[in-house]
mmCIF file of C-alpha atoms in Angstrom:
data_model
loop_
_atom_site.group_PDB
_atom_site.id
_atom_site.type_symbol
_atom_site.label_atom_id
_atom_site.label_comp_id
_atom_site.label_asym_id
_atom_site.label_seq_id
_atom_site.Cartn_x
_atom_site.Cartn_y
_atom_site.Cartn_z
ATOM 1 C CA MET J 6 84.403 122.063 200.674
ATOM 2 C CA HIS J 7 85.606 120.002 197.738
ATOM 3 C CA ALA J 8 88.449 121.464 195.676
ATOM 4 C CA ILE J 9 91.355 120.606 193.400
ATOM 5 C CA ARG J 10 94.818 121.529 194.572
ATOM 6 C CA LEU J 11 98.106 121.677 192.674
ATOM 7 C CA ARG J 12 100.529 119.874 194.974
ATOM 8 C CA LYS J 13 103.510 121.336 193.166
ATOM 9 C CA PRO J 14 103.543 122.980 189.720
ATOM 10 C CA GLY J 15 105.119 120.755 187.108
ATOM 11 C CA GLY J 16 102.609 118.328 185.647
ATOM 12 C CA LEU J 17 99.038 117.100 185.394
ATOM 13 C CA ASP J 18 99.841 114.365 187.909
ATOM 14 C CA GLN J 19 100.249 117.082 190.545
ATOM 15 C CA LEU J 20 96.519 117.888 190.500
ATOM 16 C CA GLU J 21 94.757 116.280 193.465
ATOM 17 C CA PRO J 22 91.242 116.384 194.954
ATOM 18 C CA CYS J 23 91.070 117.694 198.510
ATOM 19 C CA GLU J 24 88.646 118.851 201.180
ATOM 20 C CA LEU J 25 89.101 122.396 202.495
ATOM 21 C CA PRO J 26 87.348 124.367 205.249
ATOM 22 C CA ASP J 27 84.248 126.231 204.187
ATOM 23 C CA PRO J 28 85.180 129.911 203.620
ATOM 24 C CA GLY J 29 82.272 131.092 205.768
ATOM 25 C CA GLN J 30 80.081 134.129 205.377
ATOM 26 C CA PRO J 31 81.066 137.304 203.509
ATOM 27 C CA GLY J 32 82.291 140.372 205.292
ATOM 28 C CA ALA J 33 81.671 143.980 204.328
ATOM 29 C CA GLY J 34 82.020 144.476 200.578
ATOM 30 C CA GLU J 35 82.186 140.720 199.895
ATOM 31 C CA ILE J 36 79.966 138.065 198.364
ATOM 32 C CA ARG J 37 79.838 134.300 198.811
ATOM 33 C CA VAL J 38 79.571 132.464 195.472
ATOM 34 C CA ARG J 39 78.787 128.810 194.831
ATOM 35 C CA ILE J 40 81.030 128.081 191.857
ATOM 36 C CA LYS J 41 79.320 126.012 189.171
ATOM 37 C CA ALA J 42 81.773 126.110 186.273
ATOM 38 C CA SER J 43 85.225 127.098 185.086
ATOM 39 C CA SER J 44 86.952 127.021 181.708
ATOM 40 C CA LEU J 45 90.447 126.064 180.624
ATOM 41 C CA ASN J 46 92.898 128.585 179.199
ATOM 42 C CA PHE J 47 96.482 128.445 177.945
ATOM 43 C CA HIS J 48 97.439 130.404 181.051
ATOM 44 C CA ASP J 49 95.918 127.787 183.366
ATOM 45 C CA LEU J 50 97.772 125.008 181.571
ATOM 46 C CA GLY J 51 101.009 126.956 181.923
ATOM 47 C CA VAL J 52 100.485 127.280 185.685
ATOM 48 C CA VAL J 53 99.772 123.567 186.119
ATOM 49 C CA LEU J 54 102.793 122.567 184.036
ATOM 50 C CA GLY J 55 105.079 124.867 186.005
ATOM 51 C CA LYS J 56 105.793 127.250 183.131
ATOM 52 C CA MET J 57 104.290 130.109 185.161
ATOM 53 C CA PRO J 58 105.568 129.742 188.730
ATOM 54 C CA THR J 59 103.011 129.710 191.535
ATOM 55 C CA ALA J 60 102.840 128.542 195.130
ATOM 56 C CA ASP J 61 102.709 124.880 196.090
ATOM 57 C CA GLY J 62 99.175 123.875 197.025
ATOM 58 C CA ARG J 63 97.585 126.486 194.737
ATOM 59 C CA ILE J 64 93.924 126.021 193.752
ATOM 60 C CA PRO J 65 94.056 126.511 189.955
ATOM 61 C CA MET J 66 91.675 128.023 187.382
ATOM 62 C CA SER J 67 91.334 131.719 186.557
ATOM 63 C CA ASP J 68 87.710 131.559 185.362
ATOM 64 C CA GLY J 69 84.743 131.034 187.668
ATOM 65 C CA ALA J 70 80.984 131.332 187.251
ATOM 66 C CA GLY J 71 78.232 130.558 189.718
ATOM 67 C CA VAL J 72 75.450 131.757 191.999
ATOM 68 C CA VAL J 73 75.578 134.320 194.804
ATOM 69 C CA GLU J 74 74.714 132.584 198.090
ATOM 70 C CA ALA J 75 75.184 135.524 200.467
ATOM 71 C CA VAL J 76 76.127 139.201 200.355
ATOM 72 C CA GLY J 77 78.015 141.180 202.961
ATOM 73 C CA ALA J 78 77.317 144.633 204.307
ATOM 74 C CA GLU J 79 77.741 147.542 201.886
ATOM 75 C CA VAL J 80 77.102 145.333 198.823
ATOM 76 C CA SER J 81 74.275 146.717 196.684
ATOM 77 C CA GLU J 82 75.249 145.494 193.217
ATOM 78 C CA PHE J 83 74.396 141.823 193.836
ATOM 79 C CA ALA J 84 71.659 139.868 195.588
ATOM 80 C CA VAL J 85 71.298 136.252 196.629
ATOM 81 C CA GLY J 86 70.533 134.139 193.573
ATOM 82 C CA ASP J 87 72.317 136.339 191.033
ATOM 83 C CA HIS J 88 74.403 134.568 188.401
ATOM 84 C CA VAL J 89 77.918 136.002 188.316
ATOM 85 C CA VAL J 90 81.254 135.527 186.563
ATOM 86 C CA SER J 91 84.716 136.317 187.884
ATOM 87 C CA THR J 92 87.238 138.861 186.602
ATOM 88 C CA PHE J 93 90.833 138.052 185.647
ATOM 89 C CA PHE J 94 92.354 141.088 187.394
ATOM 90 C CA PRO J 95 90.162 141.548 190.492
ATOM 91 C CA HIS J 96 91.660 144.953 191.345
ATOM 92 C CA TRP J 97 91.650 146.430 187.828
ATOM 93 C CA LEU J 98 88.230 148.004 187.843
ATOM 94 C CA ASP J 99 88.581 150.691 185.166
ATOM 95 C CA GLY J 100 91.063 152.936 183.385
ATOM 96 C CA GLU J 101 94.622 151.955 182.533
ATOM 97 C CA PRO J 102 96.022 148.627 183.774
ATOM 98 C CA PRO J 103 97.650 149.069 187.206
ATOM 99 C CA ILE J 104 99.649 145.830 187.166
ATOM 100 C CA ASP J 105 102.065 143.985 184.862
ATOM 101 C CA ASP J 106 102.066 140.548 186.497
ATOM 102 C CA PHE J 107 99.726 137.788 187.708
ATOM 103 C CA SER J 108 100.139 138.358 191.434
ATOM 104 C CA THR J 109 96.414 139.039 191.882
ATOM 105 C CA THR J 110 95.102 136.669 189.198
ATOM 106 C CA PRO J 111 93.011 133.760 190.521
ATOM 107 C CA GLY J 112 94.603 130.392 189.887
ATOM 108 C CA ASP J 113 98.059 131.959 189.672
ATOM 109 C CA GLY J 114 99.025 134.595 192.225
ATOM 110 C CA VAL J 115 96.070 133.714 194.469
ATOM 111 C CA ASP J 116 93.776 130.698 194.728
ATOM 112 C CA GLY J 117 91.427 130.171 191.828
ATOM 113 C CA PHE J 118 88.068 128.601 191.124
ATOM 114 C CA ALA J 119 88.624 124.832 191.102
ATOM 115 C CA CYS J 120 86.528 124.694 194.263
ATOM 116 C CA GLU J 121 82.891 124.687 195.296
ATOM 117 C CA VAL J 122 82.630 127.992 197.184
ATOM 118 C CA VAL J 123 84.555 131.260 197.377
ATOM 119 C CA VAL J 124 84.195 134.451 199.381
ATOM 120 C CA ARG J 125 85.653 137.398 197.494
ATOM 121 C CA PRO J 126 85.167 141.158 197.124
ATOM 122 C CA ALA J 127 82.020 141.888 195.157
ATOM 123 C CA THR J 128 84.117 143.844 192.661
ATOM 124 C CA ALA J 129 85.906 140.603 191.718
ATOM 125 C CA PHE J 130 82.749 139.550 189.838
ATOM 126 C CA THR J 131 80.319 140.940 187.311
ATOM 127 C CA ARG J 132 76.843 139.773 186.421
ATOM 128 C CA ALA J 133 76.752 136.925 183.926
ATOM 129 C CA PRO J 134 74.936 137.538 180.633
ATOM 130 C CA LYS J 135 71.200 136.871 180.758
ATOM 131 C CA GLY J 136 70.353 133.469 179.317
ATOM 132 C CA TYR J 137 73.861 132.080 179.697
ATOM 133 C CA SER J 138 74.483 128.771 181.438
ATOM 134 C CA HIS J 139 77.191 128.764 184.095
ATOM 135 C CA ALA J 140 79.477 126.872 181.704
ATOM 136 C CA GLU J 141 78.939 129.502 179.007
ATOM 137 C CA ALA J 142 79.546 132.359 181.442
ATOM 138 C CA ALA J 143 82.785 130.761 182.658
ATOM 139 C CA THR J 144 84.330 131.142 179.196
ATOM 140 C CA LEU J 145 84.168 134.937 179.360
ATOM 141 C CA THR J 146 86.663 135.841 182.093
ATOM 142 C CA THR J 147 89.794 135.202 180.037
ATOM 143 C CA ALA J 148 89.055 134.165 176.441
ATOM 144 C CA GLY J 149 85.953 136.233 175.812
ATOM 145 C CA LEU J 150 87.343 139.431 177.303
ATOM 146 C CA THR J 151 90.698 139.038 175.550
ATOM 147 C CA ALA J 152 88.931 138.862 172.189
ATOM 148 C CA TRP J 153 86.701 141.826 173.070
ATOM 149 C CA ARG J 154 89.593 144.024 174.095
ATOM 150 C CA ALA J 155 91.680 143.054 171.064
ATOM 151 C CA LEU J 156 88.878 143.933 168.663
ATOM 152 C CA VAL J 157 86.828 146.671 170.280
ATOM 153 C CA VAL J 158 88.670 148.367 173.142
ATOM 154 C CA ASP J 159 92.107 148.534 171.500
ATOM 155 C CA GLY J 160 91.277 147.749 167.868
ATOM 156 C CA GLY J 161 88.304 150.099 167.483
ATOM 157 C CA LEU J 162 86.412 147.542 165.376
ATOM 158 C CA LYS J 163 83.554 148.873 163.281
ATOM 159 C CA ALA J 164 81.228 147.542 160.610
ATOM 160 C CA GLY J 165 83.000 147.048 157.296
ATOM 161 C CA ASP J 166 86.403 146.280 158.853
ATOM 162 C CA SER J 167 88.319 143.092 158.113
ATOM 163 C CA VAL J 168 89.793 140.824 160.792
ATOM 164 C CA LEU J 169 92.277 137.953 160.730
ATOM 165 C CA VAL J 170 91.856 135.286 163.420
ATOM 166 C CA MET J 171 94.539 132.648 163.902
ATOM 167 C CA GLY J 172 93.634 129.096 164.865
ATOM 168 C CA THR J 173 90.432 127.857 166.445
ATOM 169 C CA GLY J 174 91.077 128.135 170.190
ATOM 170 C CA GLY J 175 88.835 129.979 172.601
ATOM 171 C CA VAL J 176 90.038 133.536 171.935
ATOM 172 C CA SER J 177 90.096 133.111 168.161
ATOM 173 C CA ILE J 178 86.575 131.665 167.997
ATOM 174 C CA PHE J 179 85.240 134.433 170.229
ATOM 175 C CA ALA J 180 86.966 136.980 167.965
ATOM 176 C CA LEU J 181 85.374 135.395 164.904
ATOM 177 C CA GLN J 182 81.914 135.531 166.446
ATOM 178 C CA MET J 183 82.276 139.078 167.758
ATOM 179 C CA ALA J 184 83.717 140.430 164.516
ATOM 180 C CA LYS J 185 80.910 138.904 162.440
ATOM 181 C CA ALA J 186 78.243 140.196 164.835
ATOM 182 C CA MET J 187 79.676 143.697 164.417
ATOM 183 C CA GLY J 188 79.637 143.572 160.624
ATOM 184 C CA ALA J 189 83.263 142.730 159.847
ATOM 185 C CA THR J 190 84.748 140.421 157.238
ATOM 186 C CA VAL J 191 86.725 137.578 158.842
ATOM 187 C CA ILE J 192 89.643 135.543 157.526
ATOM 188 C CA ALA J 193 90.359 132.424 159.596
ATOM 189 C CA THR J 194 93.491 130.277 159.610
ATOM 190 C CA SER J 195 94.069 126.738 160.860
ATOM 191 C CA SER J 196 96.158 123.682 160.031
ATOM 192 C CA SER J 197 92.979 121.572 159.911
ATOM 193 C CA ASP J 198 90.534 121.693 157.004
ATOM 194 C CA GLU J 199 87.873 120.195 159.261
ATOM 195 C CA LYS J 200 88.266 123.035 161.761
ATOM 196 C CA LEU J 201 88.259 125.580 158.959
ATOM 197 C CA GLN J 202 84.907 124.257 157.796
ATOM 198 C CA ARG J 203 83.560 124.650 161.318
ATOM 199 C CA ALA J 204 84.865 128.224 161.328
ATOM 200 C CA TYR J 205 83.099 128.769 158.005
ATOM 201 C CA ALA J 206 79.855 127.527 159.555
ATOM 202 C CA LEU J 207 80.282 130.187 162.259
ATOM 203 C CA GLY J 208 80.565 132.907 159.610
ATOM 204 C CA ALA J 209 84.216 133.083 158.532
ATOM 205 C CA ASP J 210 84.314 134.610 155.036
ATOM 206 C CA HIS J 211 87.720 133.290 153.928
ATOM 207 C CA LEU J 212 89.746 130.269 155.030
ATOM 208 C CA ILE J 213 93.495 129.623 154.969
ATOM 209 C CA ASN J 214 95.210 126.335 155.831
ATOM 210 C CA TYR J 215 98.567 127.659 157.018
ATOM 211 C CA ARG J 216 100.289 124.301 156.505
ATOM 212 C CA GLU J 217 99.369 124.436 152.836
ATOM 213 C CA GLU J 218 99.984 128.209 152.675
ATOM 214 C CA PRO J 219 103.085 128.870 154.831
ATOM 215 C CA GLU J 220 103.279 132.400 153.376
ATOM 216 C CA TRP J 221 99.776 133.133 154.554
ATOM 217 C CA GLY J 222 100.489 136.831 154.969
ATOM 218 C CA ALA J 223 100.700 137.090 151.176
ATOM 219 C CA LYS J 224 97.514 135.041 150.883
ATOM 220 C CA VAL J 225 95.695 137.531 153.096
ATOM 221 C CA GLN J 226 96.973 140.350 150.898
ATOM 222 C CA ALA J 227 95.617 138.546 147.836
ATOM 223 C CA ILE J 228 92.221 137.961 149.460
ATOM 224 C CA THR J 229 91.935 141.647 150.394
ATOM 225 C CA GLY J 230 93.030 142.930 147.001
ATOM 226 C CA GLY J 231 96.407 144.080 148.296
ATOM 227 C CA ARG J 232 95.005 146.148 151.159
ATOM 228 C CA GLY J 233 95.482 143.818 154.131
ATOM 229 C CA VAL J 234 93.209 143.407 157.142
ATOM 230 C CA ASP J 235 92.356 146.114 159.640
ATOM 231 C CA ILE J 236 92.955 143.944 162.717
ATOM 232 C CA VAL J 237 95.033 140.822 163.356
ATOM 233 C CA VAL J 238 94.306 138.817 166.504
ATOM 234 C CA GLU J 239 97.856 137.512 166.926
ATOM 235 C CA VAL J 240 97.937 134.408 169.148
ATOM 236 C CA GLY J 241 101.153 132.793 167.898
ATOM 237 C CA GLY J 242 103.903 135.165 168.940
ATOM 238 C CA PRO J 243 107.428 135.316 167.510
ATOM 239 C CA ALA J 244 107.091 132.607 164.852
ATOM 240 C CA THR J 245 103.938 134.116 163.323
ATOM 241 C CA LEU J 246 104.455 137.840 163.844
ATOM 242 C CA ALA J 247 106.255 138.437 160.530
ATOM 243 C CA GLN J 248 103.322 136.948 158.596
ATOM 244 C CA SER J 249 100.850 138.959 160.674
ATOM 245 C CA ILE J 250 102.674 142.193 159.854
ATOM 246 C CA GLN J 251 102.463 141.317 156.171
ATOM 247 C CA ALA J 252 98.771 140.429 156.505
ATOM 248 C CA ALA J 253 97.766 143.709 158.173
ATOM 249 C CA ARG J 254 97.020 146.824 156.174
ATOM 250 C CA ILE J 255 99.057 150.001 156.279
ATOM 251 C CA HIS J 256 98.277 151.581 159.663
ATOM 252 C CA GLY J 257 96.594 148.336 160.728
ATOM 253 C CA HIS J 258 96.266 147.061 164.286
ATOM 254 C CA LEU J 259 97.986 143.917 165.548
ATOM 255 C CA ALA J 260 96.683 142.684 168.906
ATOM 256 C CA LEU J 261 99.434 140.547 170.433
ATOM 257 C CA ILE J 262 97.585 138.266 172.830
ATOM 258 C CA GLY J 263 99.400 134.925 172.665
ATOM 259 C CA VAL J 264 102.773 133.238 172.939
ATOM 260 C CA LEU J 265 101.974 129.826 171.471
ATOM 261 C CA THR J 266 105.282 129.784 169.559
ATOM 262 C CA GLY J 267 107.441 131.188 172.368
ATOM 263 C CA VAL J 268 107.858 134.125 174.707
ATOM 264 C CA GLU J 269 110.526 135.985 172.764
ATOM 265 C CA GLY J 270 111.988 136.239 169.282
ATOM 266 C CA GLN J 271 112.862 138.542 166.412
ATOM 267 C CA VAL J 272 110.483 141.289 165.330
ATOM 268 C CA PRO J 273 110.701 142.585 161.746
ATOM 269 C CA THR J 274 110.728 146.155 162.975
ATOM 270 C CA ALA J 275 111.473 147.708 159.581
ATOM 271 C CA ASN J 276 108.300 146.235 158.072
ATOM 272 C CA LEU J 277 106.276 147.279 161.108
ATOM 273 C CA MET J 278 107.573 150.839 160.781
ATOM 274 C CA ARG J 279 107.272 150.951 157.012
ATOM 275 C CA ARG J 280 103.626 149.968 157.203
ATOM 276 C CA HIS J 281 102.876 152.393 160.060
ATOM 277 C CA GLN J 282 101.271 149.591 162.049
ATOM 278 C CA ARG J 283 100.349 149.487 165.715
ATOM 279 C CA LEU J 284 101.502 146.412 167.662
ATOM 280 C CA GLN J 285 99.547 146.306 170.929
ATOM 281 C CA GLY J 286 100.351 143.803 173.654
ATOM 282 C CA LEU J 287 97.507 142.980 175.998
ATOM 283 C CA ILE J 288 96.410 140.578 178.713
ATOM 284 C CA VAL J 289 92.636 140.278 179.181
ATOM 285 C CA GLY J 290 91.033 143.529 180.450
ATOM 286 C CA SER J 291 89.353 145.464 183.251
ATOM 287 C CA ARG J 292 86.079 144.938 185.072
ATOM 288 C CA ARG J 293 84.547 147.812 183.114
ATOM 289 C CA HIS J 294 85.614 146.157 179.856
ATOM 290 C CA GLN J 295 83.919 142.953 181.000
ATOM 291 C CA GLN J 296 80.681 144.747 181.842
ATOM 292 C CA GLU J 297 80.673 146.423 178.425
ATOM 293 C CA MET J 298 81.351 143.101 176.697
ATOM 294 C CA ILE J 299 78.490 141.424 178.542
ATOM 295 C CA ARG J 300 76.074 144.131 177.393
ATOM 296 C CA ALA J 301 77.252 143.521 173.823
ATOM 297 C CA LEU J 302 76.837 139.763 174.142
ATOM 298 C CA GLU J 303 73.298 140.205 175.398
ATOM 299 C CA SER J 304 72.415 142.540 172.525
ATOM 300 C CA THR J 305 73.954 140.362 169.806
ATOM 301 C CA GLY J 306 72.921 136.955 171.131
ATOM 302 C CA ILE J 307 76.439 135.496 170.787
ATOM 303 C CA LYS J 308 76.898 132.224 172.671
ATOM 304 C CA PRO J 309 80.303 130.633 173.326
ATOM 305 C CA VAL J 310 81.385 127.546 171.420
ATOM 306 C CA ILE J 311 82.071 124.784 173.953
ATOM 307 C CA ASP J 312 83.888 121.759 172.633
ATOM 308 C CA ARG J 313 83.710 119.522 175.686
ATOM 309 C CA SER J 314 82.735 119.543 179.363
ATOM 310 C CA TYR J 315 84.339 117.613 182.231
ATOM 311 C CA PRO J 316 83.452 117.204 185.913
ATOM 312 C CA LEU J 317 85.831 118.873 188.342
ATOM 313 C CA ASN J 318 87.510 115.635 189.419
ATOM 314 C CA GLU J 319 88.485 114.968 185.797
ATOM 315 C CA ILE J 320 90.436 118.216 185.548
ATOM 316 C CA ALA J 321 93.642 116.389 184.558
ATOM 317 C CA ALA J 322 91.848 114.705 181.638
ATOM 318 C CA ALA J 323 90.471 118.085 180.579
ATOM 319 C CA PHE J 324 93.966 119.601 180.537
ATOM 320 C CA ALA J 325 95.302 116.585 178.624
ATOM 321 C CA PHE J 326 92.625 117.166 175.974
ATOM 322 C CA GLN J 327 93.560 120.854 175.823
ATOM 323 C CA LYS J 328 97.260 120.046 175.560
ATOM 324 C CA ASP J 329 96.535 117.727 172.614
ATOM 325 C CA GLY J 330 95.257 120.748 170.676
ATOM 326 C CA SER J 331 92.352 119.036 168.967
ATOM 327 C CA HIS J 332 89.655 121.157 170.591
ATOM 328 C CA PHE J 333 87.555 123.785 168.808
ATOM 329 C CA GLY J 334 86.508 126.678 171.027
ATOM 330 C CA LYS J 335 86.408 126.219 174.791
ATOM 331 C CA ILE J 336 86.798 123.326 177.239
ATOM 332 C CA VAL J 337 84.879 123.671 180.505
ATOM 333 C CA LEU J 338 84.608 122.141 183.955
ATOM 334 C CA GLU J 339 81.129 121.852 185.506
ATOM 335 C CA PHE J 340 80.560 121.038 189.168
#
């Protein structure tokens, strides 16, 4: 079986092709999946660069989509030939999150999906949306579900709400698409006018270049007539949180899903309290959340925005493109 292995976390040069034993046939409760695609996330890049410690020799990539090749005893949910997509937390099936680390996350605590075949518990996958390619389905595990949980599960998004999305990475573009499909008004920010115009073409109602408008929280207030937005999808972290608090309405929801500007920093707690806002940290979601999201995607017709696709052996080039930050939407591997 062909795979990519991370010799030792710490750089793109540590990614190497390898041949591994075939995982064999599934046991009771398991399925064998021929992996066809994966997608790159900030988390995956962090693992490869050594910013999120993992074991030497780890097979990276948290997202995996493919075709069921065999099913074990006691598996009734899937059949041979079904198109499936992996889950980020394979043991978080429903309810409250049972874990606060990445010890069970593919590509981090356990081997991921930069390989041709896996045998895993059937509950570690869901069905892929009907009509999705494998590459499209592979974008859902991390980015798609993070956006869904930020907006719908935790944010309670409804028609007529307003949403602020920051940047044009995978989560933010998914959030833009989902919010528009559900009848919300969307304000998008970026440092690139070209990317802002692409966001506008996807349905963004208002655009802010945050390099030209460093006090973009005030700009959001002006756009909304002094009310602020109902939901902020906060991907920056400590360096952007103060502006996000200003941008959100009184009693608004801030979904803290990213650490692009660092993992810790000051929080303007007085403003957060004064405005009665809810700051919710989250990492992806449960299997039930993913199933609910997939039903919504099928009913709305949303398709992921894929910037570029690479073959598996060019995984280092794909990560280099991601690290450059010039992408819009998702970057995928197809194999």
